[in-house]
Amino acid sequence: MTPAPSPTITPAAGTPAKGAPALGFSTLEQESVIDELPIQGELPPWLEGSLLRTGPARFEVGSRQMRHWFDGLAMLHRFTIAGGRVSYGGRYLQGRAYRAAQERGEISYGEFATDPCRSIFKRVQSLFNPGATLTDNANVNVTRLGERFIAMTETPMPVQFDPHTLDTAEVLPYATPGELTTAHPHLDRSGGAMLNYAASLGGRSSYRFFRVGPDSEKAEVIGSAPVRQPAYMHSFGLTERFLVLAEFPFVVNPLDLALARRPYIENYRWKPERGTRFLLFDRSSGAVAGELRTDACFAFHHVNAYDDGEEVVVDICAYPDPGVIEDLYLERLRAGKPLATAELVRFRLHPGRGTVAREPLAEEDFELPRINYGRCNERPYRYTWGLSCGESGFLERIVKVDIEQRTTKTFAEPGLYPGEPVFVARPGAEAEDDGVLLSLTLDAEAASSMLIVLDAAELRELARASLPHHVPFGFHGQFDRSLSG
Ligand SMILES: [Fe+2]
């Protein structure tokens, strides 16, 4: 692979700091509304709308510390771009997990890797009424369903919010058909419904896919498959024909989750001898139309998937094992320990032959992937944007991968730690990469965060809008053109 010319700026003399700056994992107390952020550079005149993001922002409750990056209490962030100006709103998601923390000063719901201190009585109570103990700390992603804006985590407790005020609504936007789900739903192009995954746990557990109409509160199960020990599932793939479940061998006995003797993720077990199994669900019938196996690996994120003749192409940010989950405990992150890195991998599934071929798509490590979703999801595509650690030990570079040419471009600046680069297409664009990237970035030296706007084709910086405070590292967000006022 020949790397393309790259605008990477290498750190100046001296040994660069390894790992993440601890500031990215420290609490942001302050909620704020700022009418106009100072801007350096120039925003494209066509760029209007709001970037909505969620992420952990509080890591202590009373005398307790959250243990894992994924545990922090959710704050919503809104960057509204209009008329060449950027305004900001930051507000804690006022769900029951947050309210209980505020009112009682204690952790009351089990998070990803942090549990409340529960008495035996409360444990038994939770066994018989699991819904009452599920967190709604929706710190992973946001989505739009019809006119509703929803923050999500991996429990069936999505939280609706007002995208202007960031107020939390006291309604459950829809009922999830299972106990676990993902914060990475897909859009059904025909009709604007949401497609998502759920695991129904019990005596007979199953993997499920479901659809929720844009104006509906009801989830319709559109496919299912029985499973004894469900795998940890963070996202899934979608092609024009199939829903693609990549089942990595990091699995849980549902009884262990019900008994809740340890925090949620610590009930999962790595069983590499099982390998990775791909399940293809036919989108029209819901039937399992293919089951294929390959070597064990682990991933959080699908990048994209599409049908290619007899084959199904599934692109994933893959790790050799789930060790990265250990790396994301706050103690390790704050100590600057390096992360395990993911590889951008293409799996070519041939359901007729039952074969799976694996090939790397980039030399750079690659996480928090985005694509030109509106144009390319479920279809052949050429570009993806994400973050890379390189030698640094933590995500500190924005990378564009040209999958066709197998080349990369990089944006980096010493002391800057960019977040997920969200692609926004230029209206009327012809080229797939004609648009901008929006990245909520921490400036470690200035101890504050900013929204960086890059030209998506060349990764050239166009503008930055600075906040007066830091925003703890988060995960995902979405840009919505309709929210420009
Ligand atoms: Fe994610």
Tab-separated table of C-alpha atoms and ligand atoms in Angstrom:
chain	number	residue	atom	x	y	z
A	1	MET	CA	0.000	0.000	0.000
A	2	THR	CA	1.370	3.395	-0.980
A	3	PRO	CA	0.295	6.090	1.426
A	4	ALA	CA	-1.035	9.248	-0.193
A	5	PRO	CA	0.616	12.587	0.587
A	6	SER	CA	-0.493	13.426	4.082
A	7	PRO	CA	-0.846	16.675	5.989
A	8	THR	CA	0.204	14.967	9.227
A	9	ILE	CA	2.124	17.245	11.566
A	10	THR	CA	4.526	15.275	13.656
A	11	PRO	CA	5.138	16.353	17.246
A	12	ALA	CA	8.121	18.622	17.811
A	13	ALA	CA	11.336	17.430	19.437
A	14	GLY	CA	11.059	15.477	22.654
A	15	THR	CA	9.100	12.390	23.492
A	16	PRO	CA	5.399	12.847	22.886
A	17	ALA	CA	3.114	11.992	25.771
A	18	LYS	CA	1.680	8.494	25.565
A	19	GLY	CA	-1.926	7.648	26.110
A	20	ALA	CA	-4.826	9.954	26.690
A	21	PRO	CA	-4.783	13.178	28.719
A	22	ALA	CA	-6.610	12.559	32.010
A	23	LEU	CA	-8.635	15.735	31.419
A	24	GLY	CA	-10.645	13.850	28.799
A	25	PHE	CA	-11.905	11.573	31.567
A	26	SER	CA	-12.637	14.216	34.182
A	27	THR	CA	-16.084	15.486	35.076
A	28	LEU	CA	-17.607	18.522	33.411
A	29	GLU	CA	-19.839	20.007	36.093
A	30	GLN	CA	-21.071	22.936	34.128
A	31	GLU	CA	-24.162	22.962	31.945
A	32	SER	CA	-24.226	25.952	29.629
A	33	VAL	CA	-25.768	27.781	26.719
A	34	ILE	CA	-23.411	29.959	24.694
A	35	ASP	CA	-24.917	32.075	21.947
A	36	GLU	CA	-21.783	32.536	19.926
A	37	LEU	CA	-18.460	30.730	20.104
A	38	PRO	CA	-15.286	32.446	18.925
A	39	ILE	CA	-14.334	31.102	15.505
A	40	GLN	CA	-10.961	30.883	13.814
A	41	GLY	CA	-11.078	30.339	10.075
A	42	GLU	CA	-14.205	30.351	7.983
A	43	LEU	CA	-17.219	28.065	7.946
A	44	PRO	CA	-18.553	27.007	4.544
A	45	PRO	CA	-21.624	29.157	3.816
A	46	TRP	CA	-23.705	26.076	3.009
A	47	LEU	CA	-23.073	24.472	6.403
A	48	GLU	CA	-26.233	24.956	8.468
A	49	GLY	CA	-27.712	22.667	11.075
A	50	SER	CA	-26.864	21.133	14.426
A	51	LEU	CA	-24.397	18.546	15.562
A	52	LEU	CA	-25.993	16.670	18.461
A	53	ARG	CA	-23.743	14.517	20.589
A	54	THR	CA	-23.964	12.521	23.791
A	55	GLY	CA	-21.175	11.321	26.010
A	56	PRO	CA	-20.153	10.600	29.565
A	57	ALA	CA	-19.575	13.780	31.581
A	58	ARG	CA	-19.733	12.855	35.272
A	59	PHE	CA	-17.532	10.123	36.652
A	60	GLU	CA	-18.274	10.390	40.389
A	61	VAL	CA	-21.517	10.027	42.310
A	62	GLY	CA	-21.352	10.737	46.044
A	63	SER	CA	-18.268	8.946	47.285
A	64	ARG	CA	-18.287	6.408	44.435
A	65	GLN	CA	-16.214	6.526	41.283
A	66	MET	CA	-17.409	5.190	37.976
A	67	ARG	CA	-15.009	2.462	36.880
A	68	HIS	CA	-15.240	2.522	33.097
A	69	TRP	CA	-15.319	5.164	30.332
A	70	PHE	CA	-18.724	3.804	29.240
A	71	ASP	CA	-20.191	4.376	32.746
A	72	GLY	CA	-20.062	8.184	32.985
A	73	LEU	CA	-23.383	10.020	33.320
A	74	ALA	CA	-24.569	11.323	29.967
A	75	MET	CA	-24.456	14.931	28.862
A	76	LEU	CA	-25.987	16.125	25.606
A	77	HIS	CA	-24.089	18.642	23.487
A	78	ARG	CA	-25.501	20.780	20.706
A	79	PHE	CA	-23.447	22.818	18.251
A	80	THR	CA	-25.778	24.851	16.032
A	81	ILE	CA	-24.252	26.341	12.900
A	82	ALA	CA	-26.150	29.102	11.110
A	83	GLY	CA	-25.183	32.287	9.280
A	84	GLY	CA	-21.474	31.613	9.784
A	85	ARG	CA	-21.901	31.435	13.570
A	86	VAL	CA	-21.788	28.578	16.040
A	87	SER	CA	-23.803	28.371	19.242
A	88	TYR	CA	-23.492	25.682	21.911
A	89	GLY	CA	-25.666	23.994	24.500
A	90	GLY	CA	-24.536	21.407	27.054
A	91	ARG	CA	-26.995	19.736	29.405
A	92	TYR	CA	-27.037	16.573	31.479
A	93	LEU	CA	-29.513	14.028	30.210
A	94	GLN	CA	-32.197	14.155	32.896
A	95	GLY	CA	-33.051	10.474	32.931
A	96	ARG	CA	-33.754	8.380	35.992
A	97	ALA	CA	-30.116	7.330	36.421
A	98	TYR	CA	-29.024	10.982	36.513
A	99	ARG	CA	-31.912	12.141	38.701
A	100	ALA	CA	-31.283	9.367	41.209
A	101	ALA	CA	-27.597	10.284	41.326
A	102	GLN	CA	-28.490	13.931	41.976
A	103	GLU	CA	-31.244	13.301	44.500
A	104	ARG	CA	-29.756	10.408	46.455
A	105	GLY	CA	-26.068	11.015	45.874
A	106	GLU	CA	-25.576	7.393	44.945
A	107	ILE	CA	-25.353	5.155	41.910
A	108	SER	CA	-28.795	3.554	41.692
A	109	TYR	CA	-28.678	1.678	38.389
A	110	GLY	CA	-26.130	-0.768	37.055
A	111	GLU	CA	-23.885	0.746	34.406
A	112	PHE	CA	-21.599	-0.992	31.882
A	113	ALA	CA	-18.940	-1.856	34.477
A	114	THR	CA	-20.138	-0.153	37.678
A	115	ASP	CA	-22.904	-1.483	39.885
A	116	PRO	CA	-24.837	0.131	42.717
A	117	CYS	CA	-24.112	-1.247	46.172
A	118	ARG	CA	-27.060	-3.634	46.345
A	119	SER	CA	-28.317	-5.555	49.359
A	120	ILE	CA	-29.281	-9.211	48.922
A	121	PHE	CA	-32.904	-8.069	49.093
A	122	LYS	CA	-32.398	-5.626	46.241
A	123	ARG	CA	-30.621	-8.263	44.175
A	124	VAL	CA	-33.573	-10.623	44.534
A	125	GLN	CA	-35.917	-7.763	43.720
A	126	SER	CA	-33.988	-7.014	40.543
A	127	LEU	CA	-34.102	-10.681	39.506
A	128	PHE	CA	-37.910	-10.540	39.461
A	129	ASN	CA	-38.240	-7.038	38.067
A	130	PRO	CA	-35.228	-6.489	35.840
A	131	GLY	CA	-36.827	-3.484	34.078
A	132	ALA	CA	-36.754	-1.513	37.307
A	133	THR	CA	-32.986	-1.767	37.541
A	134	LEU	CA	-31.971	-0.927	33.962
A	135	THR	CA	-30.072	2.285	33.459
A	136	ASP	CA	-31.244	4.928	30.994
A	137	ASN	CA	-27.840	6.595	30.986
A	138	ALA	CA	-27.899	7.133	27.215
A	139	ASN	CA	-24.303	8.217	26.701
A	140	VAL	CA	-23.465	6.331	23.488
A	141	ASN	CA	-25.309	7.825	20.516
A	142	VAL	CA	-28.230	9.950	19.362
A	143	THR	CA	-30.632	9.287	16.528
A	144	ARG	CA	-33.635	10.821	14.849
A	145	LEU	CA	-36.819	8.829	14.412
A	146	GLY	CA	-39.388	10.835	12.470
A	147	GLU	CA	-39.633	14.070	14.414
A	148	ARG	CA	-38.271	12.566	17.604
A	149	PHE	CA	-34.694	12.930	18.812
A	150	ILE	CA	-33.450	10.067	20.942
A	151	ALA	CA	-30.355	9.384	23.027
A	152	MET	CA	-29.368	5.756	23.281
A	153	THR	CA	-27.315	3.242	25.176
A	154	GLU	CA	-27.412	-0.563	25.132
A	155	THR	CA	-30.338	-1.021	27.503
A	156	PRO	CA	-33.927	-0.874	26.190
A	157	MET	CA	-34.262	2.590	27.736
A	158	PRO	CA	-33.943	5.135	24.915
A	159	VAL	CA	-34.421	8.717	26.077
A	160	GLN	CA	-36.272	11.304	24.022
A	161	PHE	CA	-35.061	14.885	24.208
A	162	ASP	CA	-35.715	18.320	22.772
A	163	PRO	CA	-32.925	19.047	20.267
A	164	HIS	CA	-33.118	22.802	20.901
A	165	THR	CA	-33.265	23.028	24.705
A	166	LEU	CA	-31.805	19.549	25.370
A	167	ASP	CA	-34.644	18.998	27.858
A	168	THR	CA	-35.402	15.360	28.532
A	169	ALA	CA	-38.925	14.121	27.759
A	170	GLU	CA	-40.685	11.903	30.280
A	171	VAL	CA	-41.750	9.345	27.705
A	172	LEU	CA	-40.256	6.134	26.422
A	173	PRO	CA	-40.194	6.751	22.640
A	174	TYR	CA	-40.707	3.074	21.809
A	175	ALA	CA	-40.647	-0.329	23.490
A	176	THR	CA	-37.614	-2.466	22.637
A	177	PRO	CA	-38.365	-6.181	22.166
A	178	GLY	CA	-35.560	-7.417	24.398
A	179	GLU	CA	-33.278	-6.653	27.332
A	180	LEU	CA	-30.214	-5.563	25.349
A	181	THR	CA	-29.943	-3.484	22.221
A	182	THR	CA	-27.490	-1.311	20.308
A	183	ALA	CA	-27.021	2.450	20.100
A	184	HIS	CA	-26.223	2.045	16.396
A	185	PRO	CA	-29.576	1.702	14.647
A	186	HIS	CA	-29.813	1.888	10.863
A	187	LEU	CA	-32.238	3.852	8.747
A	188	ASP	CA	-34.654	1.902	6.556
A	189	ARG	CA	-34.536	3.943	3.347
A	190	SER	CA	-38.076	2.981	2.417
A	191	GLY	CA	-40.219	4.958	4.836
A	192	GLY	CA	-37.726	6.305	7.351
A	193	ALA	CA	-38.148	3.566	9.950
A	194	MET	CA	-35.404	2.651	12.382
A	195	LEU	CA	-33.877	-0.823	12.231
A	196	ASN	CA	-32.147	-2.134	15.305
A	197	TYR	CA	-31.031	-5.253	17.101
A	198	ALA	CA	-32.205	-6.626	20.445
A	199	ALA	CA	-31.368	-9.656	22.514
A	200	SER	CA	-34.317	-11.246	24.240
A	201	LEU	CA	-32.995	-13.024	27.320
A	202	GLY	CA	-34.600	-15.802	29.275
A	203	GLY	CA	-35.095	-19.573	29.244
A	204	ARG	CA	-35.098	-19.339	25.444
A	205	SER	CA	-32.956	-16.419	24.423
A	206	SER	CA	-32.889	-15.029	20.907
A	207	TYR	CA	-31.235	-12.499	18.671
A	208	ARG	CA	-33.812	-10.204	17.149
A	209	PHE	CA	-34.021	-7.463	14.594
A	210	PHE	CA	-36.829	-4.949	14.867
A	211	ARG	CA	-38.274	-1.998	13.029
A	212	VAL	CA	-39.901	1.110	14.497
A	213	GLY	CA	-41.823	3.395	12.146
A	214	PRO	CA	-41.025	7.109	12.180
A	215	ASP	CA	-44.275	7.941	13.997
A	216	SER	CA	-44.695	4.699	15.886
A	217	GLU	CA	-44.100	3.636	19.468
A	218	LYS	CA	-44.341	-0.019	18.546
A	219	ALA	CA	-41.431	-2.215	17.588
A	220	GLU	CA	-42.094	-4.897	15.012
A	221	VAL	CA	-39.794	-7.925	15.213
A	222	ILE	CA	-38.677	-8.635	11.642
A	223	GLY	CA	-36.274	-11.512	12.205
A	224	SER	CA	-34.992	-13.684	15.004
A	225	ALA	CA	-32.673	-16.584	15.745
A	226	PRO	CA	-32.377	-18.640	18.921
A	227	VAL	CA	-29.140	-18.392	20.900
A	228	ARG	CA	-28.058	-19.937	24.197
A	229	GLN	CA	-25.248	-17.566	25.055
A	230	PRO	CA	-25.682	-14.222	23.302
A	231	ALA	CA	-22.583	-12.335	22.211
A	232	TYR	CA	-21.847	-8.734	23.107
A	233	MET	CA	-23.286	-6.740	20.221
A	234	HIS	CA	-22.476	-3.056	19.719
A	235	SER	CA	-23.572	-2.576	16.106
A	236	PHE	CA	-24.647	-4.526	13.022
A	237	GLY	CA	-24.414	-4.314	9.240
A	238	LEU	CA	-27.077	-3.586	6.647
A	239	THR	CA	-27.066	-4.357	2.924
A	240	GLU	CA	-29.905	-3.958	0.445
A	241	ARG	CA	-30.738	-7.651	0.971
A	242	PHE	CA	-29.522	-8.515	4.452
A	243	LEU	CA	-29.293	-7.546	8.073
A	244	VAL	CA	-25.812	-8.705	9.085
A	245	LEU	CA	-25.068	-9.903	12.586
A	246	ALA	CA	-21.384	-10.454	13.354
A	247	GLU	CA	-21.326	-12.688	16.406
A	248	PHE	CA	-17.932	-12.412	18.047
A	249	PRO	CA	-17.199	-15.104	20.639
A	250	PHE	CA	-17.509	-12.792	23.636
A	251	VAL	CA	-20.609	-14.307	25.177
A	252	VAL	CA	-22.764	-14.306	28.270
A	253	ASN	CA	-24.893	-16.805	30.106
A	254	PRO	CA	-28.202	-14.911	30.533
A	255	LEU	CA	-28.576	-16.334	34.035
A	256	ASP	CA	-25.394	-14.539	35.076
A	257	LEU	CA	-26.906	-11.251	33.933
A	258	ALA	CA	-30.113	-11.991	35.827
A	259	LEU	CA	-28.260	-12.789	39.041
A	260	ALA	CA	-26.219	-9.583	38.668
A	261	ARG	CA	-23.407	-10.752	40.920
A	262	ARG	CA	-20.978	-8.570	39.019
A	263	PRO	CA	-21.235	-5.530	36.748
A	264	TYR	CA	-22.823	-6.080	33.328
A	265	ILE	CA	-19.821	-6.478	31.044
A	266	GLU	CA	-17.867	-8.558	33.536
A	267	ASN	CA	-20.342	-11.408	32.993
A	268	TYR	CA	-19.142	-11.912	29.425
A	269	ARG	CA	-16.572	-14.596	28.603
A	270	TRP	CA	-14.109	-14.788	25.706
A	271	LYS	CA	-14.425	-18.154	23.932
A	272	PRO	CA	-12.162	-17.862	20.872
A	273	GLU	CA	-12.535	-21.559	20.060
A	274	ARG	CA	-16.039	-20.734	18.832
A	275	GLY	CA	-14.710	-18.401	16.148
A	276	THR	CA	-16.742	-15.536	14.690
A	277	ARG	CA	-20.130	-16.345	13.181
A	278	PHE	CA	-21.898	-14.183	10.622
A	279	LEU	CA	-25.672	-14.472	10.471
A	280	LEU	CA	-27.427	-13.017	7.416
A	281	PHE	CA	-31.094	-12.216	7.909
A	282	ASP	CA	-33.093	-11.728	4.710
A	283	ARG	CA	-34.625	-8.265	4.987
A	284	SER	CA	-37.823	-9.188	3.184
A	285	SER	CA	-38.632	-12.493	4.900
A	286	GLY	CA	-36.694	-12.160	8.160
A	287	ALA	CA	-35.344	-15.695	7.690
A	288	VAL	CA	-31.731	-16.570	8.413
A	289	ALA	CA	-30.396	-16.867	4.871
A	290	GLY	CA	-26.776	-17.547	5.684
A	291	GLU	CA	-24.571	-18.666	8.535
A	292	LEU	CA	-20.837	-18.453	8.007
A	293	ARG	CA	-17.841	-18.869	10.280
A	294	THR	CA	-14.340	-17.522	10.453
A	295	ASP	CA	-11.590	-16.996	13.017
A	296	ALA	CA	-12.285	-15.293	16.332
A	297	CYS	CA	-12.088	-11.526	16.554
A	298	PHE	CA	-13.923	-8.750	18.366
A	299	ALA	CA	-15.407	-5.399	17.338
A	300	PHE	CA	-17.604	-2.568	18.410
A	301	HIS	CA	-18.217	-1.000	15.019
A	302	HIS	CA	-19.402	-2.044	11.623
A	303	VAL	CA	-18.307	0.525	9.035
A	304	ASN	CA	-20.563	-0.411	6.138
A	305	ALA	CA	-21.831	-3.464	4.264
A	306	TYR	CA	-23.174	-4.168	0.777
A	307	ASP	CA	-24.153	-6.909	-1.647
A	308	ASP	CA	-21.627	-7.678	-4.366
A	309	GLY	CA	-23.082	-10.273	-6.731
A	310	GLU	CA	-23.065	-13.584	-4.895
A	311	GLU	CA	-21.027	-12.089	-2.092
A	312	VAL	CA	-21.747	-9.884	0.879
A	313	VAL	CA	-19.087	-7.349	1.845
A	314	VAL	CA	-18.886	-6.502	5.555
A	315	ASP	CA	-16.368	-3.891	6.757
A	316	ILE	CA	-15.542	-3.804	10.453
A	317	CYS	CA	-13.045	-2.221	12.882
A	318	ALA	CA	-11.696	-5.490	14.263
A	319	TYR	CA	-9.602	-6.315	17.315
A	320	PRO	CA	-7.911	-9.676	17.876
A	321	ASP	CA	-9.840	-10.076	21.149
A	322	PRO	CA	-11.973	-8.001	23.588
A	323	GLY	CA	-8.915	-6.810	25.540
A	324	VAL	CA	-9.751	-3.251	24.494
A	325	ILE	CA	-12.672	-3.307	26.949
A	326	GLU	CA	-10.122	-3.739	29.754
A	327	ASP	CA	-8.103	-0.851	28.340
A	328	LEU	CA	-11.109	1.449	28.686
A	329	TYR	CA	-11.359	1.240	32.473
A	330	LEU	CA	-10.856	4.791	33.739
A	331	GLU	CA	-7.962	3.944	36.013
A	332	ARG	CA	-5.976	2.680	33.040
A	333	LEU	CA	-6.980	5.521	30.757
A	334	ARG	CA	-6.106	8.180	33.320
A	335	ALA	CA	-2.741	6.518	33.857
A	336	GLY	CA	-2.049	6.949	30.142
A	337	LYS	CA	-1.886	3.257	29.345
A	338	PRO	CA	-2.051	2.597	25.584
A	339	LEU	CA	-5.152	1.190	23.942
A	340	ALA	CA	-5.366	-1.974	21.915
A	341	THR	CA	-5.959	-0.816	18.352
A	342	ALA	CA	-8.477	-1.907	15.753
A	343	GLU	CA	-7.789	-2.829	12.153
A	344	LEU	CA	-10.090	-1.816	9.308
A	345	VAL	CA	-10.983	-5.196	7.860
A	346	ARG	CA	-13.120	-6.346	4.966
A	347	PHE	CA	-14.928	-9.671	5.291
A	348	ARG	CA	-16.171	-11.107	2.016
A	349	LEU	CA	-18.925	-13.591	2.747
A	350	HIS	CA	-20.006	-16.072	0.100
A	351	PRO	CA	-23.206	-17.643	1.429
A	352	GLY	CA	-23.377	-20.112	-1.507
A	353	ARG	CA	-19.947	-21.543	-0.749
A	354	GLY	CA	-20.008	-20.864	2.973
A	355	THR	CA	-16.661	-19.066	2.790
A	356	VAL	CA	-15.383	-15.946	4.533
A	357	ALA	CA	-12.319	-14.121	3.194
A	358	ARG	CA	-10.648	-11.434	5.292
A	359	GLU	CA	-8.475	-8.602	4.009
A	360	PRO	CA	-7.121	-5.445	5.654
A	361	LEU	CA	-8.180	-2.161	4.068
A	362	ALA	CA	-5.701	0.226	5.684
A	363	GLU	CA	-2.343	0.227	7.419
A	364	GLU	CA	-3.488	2.788	9.972
A	365	ASP	CA	-5.392	1.540	12.993
A	366	PHE	CA	-8.993	2.724	12.764
A	367	GLU	CA	-11.915	3.333	15.140
A	368	LEU	CA	-15.114	5.412	15.454
A	369	PRO	CA	-15.763	5.069	11.703
A	370	ARG	CA	-18.117	7.289	9.714
A	371	ILE	CA	-19.198	7.184	6.078
A	372	ASN	CA	-21.270	9.347	3.762
A	373	TYR	CA	-24.254	7.550	5.250
A	374	GLY	CA	-27.093	9.095	3.270
A	375	ARG	CA	-25.483	8.157	0.002
A	376	CYS	CA	-23.503	5.014	0.756
A	377	ASN	CA	-25.033	3.024	3.584
A	378	GLU	CA	-25.896	-0.532	2.398
A	379	ARG	CA	-24.222	0.263	-0.948
A	380	PRO	CA	-20.729	0.087	-2.465
A	381	TYR	CA	-18.615	2.989	-1.217
A	382	ARG	CA	-15.127	4.329	-1.443
A	383	TYR	CA	-14.376	6.449	1.642
A	384	THR	CA	-14.528	6.161	5.393
A	385	TRP	CA	-13.325	8.572	8.069
A	386	GLY	CA	-12.347	7.625	11.596
A	387	LEU	CA	-9.737	8.006	14.329
A	388	SER	CA	-6.353	6.434	14.720
A	389	CYS	CA	-3.864	6.080	17.582
A	390	GLY	CA	-0.729	5.521	15.574
A	391	GLU	CA	2.152	5.176	18.041
A	392	SER	CA	0.571	7.459	20.621
A	393	GLY	CA	-1.506	4.982	22.580
A	394	PHE	CA	-4.744	6.979	22.279
A	395	LEU	CA	-7.001	8.196	19.485
A	396	GLU	CA	-5.361	11.412	18.308
A	397	ARG	CA	-5.616	11.554	14.524
A	398	ILE	CA	-8.404	11.853	12.026
A	399	VAL	CA	-7.897	9.446	9.160
A	400	LYS	CA	-9.570	9.253	5.787
A	401	VAL	CA	-9.323	5.884	4.076
A	402	ASP	CA	-9.723	5.573	0.332
A	403	ILE	CA	-10.776	1.956	0.169
A	404	GLU	CA	-10.533	1.772	-3.607
A	405	GLN	CA	-6.969	3.069	-3.773
A	406	ARG	CA	-5.960	1.648	-0.376
A	407	THR	CA	-4.532	5.014	0.643
A	408	THR	CA	-4.989	7.208	3.695
A	409	LYS	CA	-4.853	10.879	4.574
A	410	THR	CA	-4.360	12.107	8.125
A	411	PHE	CA	-5.084	15.202	10.187
A	412	ALA	CA	-3.252	15.616	13.479
A	413	GLU	CA	-1.829	18.378	15.615
A	414	PRO	CA	0.236	17.945	18.790
A	415	GLY	CA	-1.916	18.234	21.902
A	416	LEU	CA	-5.211	17.839	20.039
A	417	TYR	CA	-7.432	14.808	20.637
A	418	PRO	CA	-10.203	14.740	18.034
A	419	GLY	CA	-13.483	12.940	18.564
A	420	GLU	CA	-15.416	10.908	16.010
A	421	PRO	CA	-15.375	12.792	12.661
A	422	VAL	CA	-18.988	13.233	11.547
A	423	PHE	CA	-19.302	13.604	7.758
A	424	VAL	CA	-21.703	16.226	6.391
A	425	ALA	CA	-22.236	16.210	2.627
A	426	ARG	CA	-22.287	19.498	0.716
A	427	PRO	CA	-25.768	20.027	-0.739
A	428	GLY	CA	-25.678	19.118	-4.413
A	429	ALA	CA	-22.348	17.298	-4.069
A	430	GLU	CA	-21.375	14.879	-6.804
A	431	ALA	CA	-18.283	13.342	-5.227
A	432	GLU	CA	-18.759	10.967	-2.293
A	433	ASP	CA	-16.236	12.892	-0.191
A	434	ASP	CA	-17.460	16.400	-1.038
A	435	GLY	CA	-18.381	17.843	2.346
A	436	VAL	CA	-16.946	18.518	5.769
A	437	LEU	CA	-16.042	16.601	8.898
A	438	LEU	CA	-17.155	17.872	12.291
A	439	SER	CA	-15.046	16.719	15.219
A	440	LEU	CA	-15.434	17.705	18.869
A	441	THR	CA	-11.777	17.948	19.800
A	442	LEU	CA	-9.954	18.337	23.110
A	443	ASP	CA	-7.015	20.734	23.235
A	444	ALA	CA	-5.072	19.249	26.137
A	445	GLU	CA	-2.766	22.233	26.649
A	446	ALA	CA	-5.540	24.819	26.582
A	447	ALA	CA	-7.666	22.502	28.787
A	448	SER	CA	-10.674	23.204	26.583
A	449	SER	CA	-12.561	21.667	23.696
A	450	MET	CA	-13.570	22.932	20.294
A	451	LEU	CA	-15.509	21.968	17.241
A	452	ILE	CA	-13.099	21.480	14.361
A	453	VAL	CA	-14.399	21.672	10.791
A	454	LEU	CA	-12.278	19.940	8.148
A	455	ASP	CA	-12.643	19.674	4.422
A	456	ALA	CA	-13.563	15.985	4.147
A	457	ALA	CA	-11.733	15.372	0.870
A	458	GLU	CA	-8.334	16.769	1.818
A	459	LEU	CA	-8.578	16.846	5.653
A	460	ARG	CA	-7.653	20.521	5.518
A	461	GLU	CA	-8.836	22.590	8.482
A	462	LEU	CA	-11.483	25.172	7.593
A	463	ALA	CA	-12.497	26.483	10.986
A	464	ARG	CA	-12.543	25.862	14.707
A	465	ALA	CA	-15.111	27.115	17.207
A	466	SER	CA	-13.768	27.143	20.762
A	467	LEU	CA	-15.540	26.380	24.019
A	468	PRO	CA	-14.397	27.975	27.290
A	469	HIS	CA	-14.241	24.552	28.971
A	470	HIS	CA	-13.349	20.953	28.241
A	471	VAL	CA	-15.828	18.294	27.149
A	472	PRO	CA	-14.940	14.792	28.353
A	473	PHE	CA	-14.233	12.307	25.565
A	474	GLY	CA	-17.473	10.939	24.131
A	475	PHE	CA	-18.542	8.523	21.474
A	476	HIS	CA	-21.093	9.407	18.828
A	477	GLY	CA	-23.303	12.141	17.425
A	478	GLN	CA	-25.374	13.100	14.403
A	479	PHE	CA	-25.698	16.189	12.272
A	480	ASP	CA	-29.179	17.399	11.439
A	481	ARG	CA	-29.721	20.051	8.777
A	482	SER	CA	-33.232	20.880	9.960
A	483	LEU	CA	-31.907	22.273	13.246
A	484	SER	CA	-30.369	25.546	12.175
A	485	GLY	CA	-32.473	27.975	14.197
B	1	FE	FE	-20.305	2.886	19.190
